[in-house]
C-alpha cells in the first residue's frame, strides 16, 4: 500500500514532515515549482529519493485516493453553471490552490460531475510557482492565459484565498455554501449559494 510508504517516512522523519512540505508550498515565493518545493522538503528531512517520492505519490492518487469518492457530493447547480458559461462563450479557469498533481485534481474535478476539459487552464503543483492568497498565484494565471484582471471574475468560497484577487482588479462572487472565513472581513462583492451563482450566470450576456 502506498500509504504505508508515507507512514514509514513519517515514522522515521517525524509526523510533521508532510505538514512542513505543505507549508513550504503555501509560502513559495516563485523560486521553484510547488511540486519541487514540496519534495525538496520531504527529501531533505527524510533522506528519501525525490523521484521515488514522486512515483509513490502518483501511485497513491491513482489507487488508494479513489476510495474517498464516497465522501464527496456533486452539486447539480455547479455543473449547470459551468455548462451555461461555456455555452455563452466564457473562458473558464479552475482557480484551485495548486497543492496537488494533475491526477489528483483531475479526479476531484470528475467527482464534482465535471471534466478537466471543461476548463481552459488548471493550476497544478507541477505548473505553478505560487499558492493562494499570494498575488503571484493570480498573476501567473493571467500571464498564462493572456487575460487582464479586469476581465475576470473569481468565484470561490474562501474569503481570504479567493477574495484576495479583488485587490488585483478581479470582480468576485463569494459562494456561501461551505464558506471559509469571516465574510465581514472580505471586500465588497457579490454573494450567494450555488443556486444564486447559477442565476447570476444565466443573466450574463453571451460573448459569442
Coordinates of C-alpha atoms in Angstrom, one line a residue:
X1 CA 0.0 0.0 0.0
X2 CA 1.3 3.4 -0.9
X3 CA 0.1 4.9 2.4
X4 CA 2.4 2.5 4.1
X5 CA 5.4 4.1 2.3
X6 CA 4.5 7.5 3.5
X7 CA 3.7 6.3 7.0
X8 CA 7.2 4.8 7.1
X9 CA 8.6 8.2 6.2
X10 CA 6.6 9.9 8.9
X11 CA 7.7 7.4 11.4
X12 CA 11.4 7.8 10.5
X13 CA 11.5 11.6 9.9
X14 CA 8.7 12.8 12.1
X15 CA 4.9 13.0 11.7
X16 CA 5.1 16.7 10.8
X17 CA 7.2 16.2 7.7
X18 CA 4.3 16.5 5.3
X19 CA 2.9 19.5 7.1
X20 CA 6.3 21.2 6.7
X21 CA 6.2 20.4 3.0
X22 CA 2.7 21.8 2.6
X23 CA 3.6 25.0 4.4
X24 CA 6.6 25.4 2.2
X25 CA 4.4 25.2 -0.9
X26 CA 2.0 27.8 0.6
X27 CA 4.9 30.0 1.3
X28 CA 6.5 29.6 -2.1
X29 CA 7.7 32.9 -3.4
X30 CA 8.0 31.8 -7.0
X31 CA 11.6 30.4 -6.8
X32 CA 10.5 27.0 -8.0
X33 CA 7.5 24.9 -8.9
X34 CA 5.3 24.0 -6.0
X35 CA 6.0 20.3 -6.7
X36 CA 9.7 20.8 -6.4
X37 CA 9.4 22.8 -3.2
X38 CA 7.2 20.1 -1.7
X39 CA 9.5 17.2 -2.5
X40 CA 12.6 19.2 -1.7
X41 CA 11.4 19.5 1.9
X42 CA 10.5 15.8 2.2
X43 CA 13.7 14.6 0.6
X44 CA 15.8 16.9 2.9
X45 CA 14.0 15.8 6.1
X46 CA 13.7 12.1 5.3
X47 CA 16.7 11.4 3.0
X48 CA 14.3 9.7 0.6
X49 CA 14.9 9.8 -3.2
X50 CA 12.9 12.5 -4.9
X51 CA 11.9 10.5 -7.9
X52 CA 10.8 7.6 -5.7
X53 CA 8.7 10.0 -3.7
X54 CA 7.0 11.3 -6.8
X55 CA 6.3 7.8 -8.1
X56 CA 4.7 6.7 -4.9
X57 CA 2.7 9.9 -4.7
X58 CA 1.4 9.3 -8.2
X59 CA 0.5 5.7 -7.4
X60 CA -1.3 6.8 -4.3
X61 CA -3.6 9.2 -6.2
X62 CA -4.2 6.5 -8.8
X63 CA -5.1 3.9 -6.2
X64 CA -6.0 4.5 -2.6
X65 CA -7.1 8.0 -3.1
X66 CA -10.0 6.8 -5.3
X67 CA -11.6 5.3 -2.2
X68 CA -12.5 8.7 -1.0
X69 CA -15.1 9.4 -3.7
X70 CA -17.9 8.2 -1.4
X71 CA -17.4 11.2 0.9
X72 CA -17.8 13.7 -1.9
X73 CA -21.0 15.0 -3.5
X74 CA -21.5 16.7 -6.8
X75 CA -23.8 19.7 -6.9
X76 CA -26.1 19.9 -9.9
X77 CA -26.0 23.8 -9.8
X78 CA -22.3 23.8 -10.2
X79 CA -22.4 21.5 -13.3
X80 CA -25.2 23.6 -14.8
X81 CA -23.3 26.8 -14.1
X82 CA -20.3 25.6 -16.0
X83 CA -22.5 24.5 -18.9
X84 CA -24.2 27.8 -19.1
X85 CA -20.9 29.8 -19.0
X86 CA -19.4 27.6 -21.7
X87 CA -22.4 27.9 -23.9
X88 CA -22.2 31.7 -23.6
X89 CA -18.6 31.7 -24.7
X90 CA -16.8 32.5 -21.4
X91 CA -13.3 31.3 -20.8
X92 CA -13.2 29.0 -17.7
X93 CA -10.2 28.5 -15.5
X94 CA -10.3 26.2 -12.4
X95 CA -8.6 28.5 -9.9
X96 CA -7.9 25.8 -7.3
X97 CA -4.9 26.0 -5.0
X98 CA -2.1 24.1 -6.8
X99 CA -1.2 21.8 -4.0
X100 CA -1.8 18.5 -5.9
X101 CA -0.6 16.7 -9.0
X102 CA -2.8 16.6 -12.1
X103 CA -4.0 13.1 -11.4
X104 CA -5.4 14.2 -8.0
X105 CA -7.0 17.5 -9.1
X106 CA -8.5 16.0 -12.3
X107 CA -10.0 13.2 -10.2
X108 CA -11.6 15.7 -7.9
X109 CA -13.0 17.6 -10.9
X110 CA -14.7 14.4 -12.2
X111 CA -16.1 13.7 -8.7
X112 CA -17.8 17.1 -9.0
X113 CA -19.5 15.9 -12.2
X114 CA -17.3 18.0 -14.4
X115 CA -14.4 17.2 -16.8
X116 CA -10.9 18.7 -16.8
X117 CA -11.6 19.6 -20.5
X118 CA -14.3 22.0 -19.3
X119 CA -11.5 24.4 -18.3
X120 CA -9.0 26.2 -20.4
X121 CA -6.4 26.2 -17.6
X122 CA -6.0 24.4 -14.3
X123 CA -3.2 25.2 -11.9
X124 CA -1.4 22.1 -10.6
X125 CA 1.6 21.7 -8.3
X126 CA 3.8 21.0 -11.3
X127 CA 2.9 24.1 -13.3
X128 CA 2.6 26.7 -10.6
X129 CA 5.1 28.7 -8.6
X130 CA 2.7 30.2 -6.0
X131 CA -0.4 29.4 -3.9
X132 CA -3.4 31.4 -2.9
X133 CA -3.7 34.0 -1.5
X134 CA -0.4 35.3 -2.9
X135 CA -0.8 37.8 -5.7
X136 CA 1.7 35.9 -7.7
X137 CA -0.8 33.0 -7.9
X138 CA -3.3 35.1 -9.8
X139 CA -0.7 37.0 -11.8
X140 CA 0.7 33.7 -13.0
X141 CA -2.7 32.6 -14.2
X142 CA -3.2 35.9 -16.0
X143 CA 0.2 35.6 -17.7
X144 CA -0.6 32.0 -18.8
X145 CA -4.0 32.9 -20.3
X146 CA -3.3 36.4 -21.6
X147 CA -6.1 37.8 -19.6
X148 CA -6.3 41.1 -17.6
X149 CA -7.6 41.1 -14.1
X150 CA -10.4 43.5 -15.0
X151 CA -11.7 40.9 -17.5
X152 CA -12.1 38.2 -14.8
X153 CA -14.4 37.0 -12.1
X154 CA -13.1 34.9 -9.3
X155 CA -15.7 32.5 -7.9
X156 CA -15.0 30.7 -4.6
X157 CA -15.9 30.1 -1.0
X158 CA -12.8 31.2 0.8
X159 CA -12.8 34.8 2.0
X160 CA -9.1 35.1 2.2
X161 CA -7.8 32.9 -0.5
X162 CA -10.3 33.7 -3.2
X163 CA -11.2 37.3 -2.5
X164 CA -7.6 38.4 -2.4
X165 CA -7.9 38.6 -6.1
X166 CA -10.1 41.6 -5.8
X167 CA -7.1 43.7 -4.8
X168 CA -5.6 43.0 -8.3
X169 CA -8.7 44.1 -10.1
X170 CA -10.9 41.0 -10.3
X171 CA -14.6 41.0 -9.8
X172 CA -15.7 38.4 -7.3
X173 CA -18.6 36.1 -6.4
X174 CA -18.3 34.6 -2.9
X175 CA -20.1 31.2 -2.7
X176 CA -21.7 31.0 0.7
X177 CA -22.1 27.2 0.7
X178 CA -19.3 25.9 3.0
X179 CA -17.9 29.4 3.2
X180 CA -14.4 29.7 4.8
X181 CA -13.5 32.8 6.8
X182 CA -15.2 35.9 8.1
X183 CA -17.5 37.3 5.4
X184 CA -17.4 40.7 7.1
X185 CA -13.6 40.9 6.7
X186 CA -13.8 40.4 2.9
X187 CA -14.0 43.1 0.3
X188 CA -17.4 44.1 -1.2
X189 CA -18.5 41.6 -3.8
X190 CA -21.5 39.6 -5.0
X191 CA -22.5 36.7 -2.7
X192 CA -24.9 33.8 -2.8
X193 CA -25.2 30.0 -2.7
X194 CA -24.7 27.7 -5.7
X195 CA -28.2 28.3 -7.0
X196 CA -27.7 32.0 -6.8
X197 CA -24.4 31.6 -8.8
X198 CA -26.4 29.7 -11.5
X199 CA -28.9 32.5 -11.7
X200 CA -26.1 35.0 -12.0
X201 CA -24.5 33.0 -14.8
X202 CA -27.9 32.8 -16.6
X203 CA -28.2 36.6 -16.6
X204 CA -24.8 37.2 -18.1
X205 CA -24.7 38.2 -21.8
X206 CA -23.4 35.9 -24.5
X207 CA -20.0 36.8 -25.8
X208 CA -20.0 34.6 -28.8

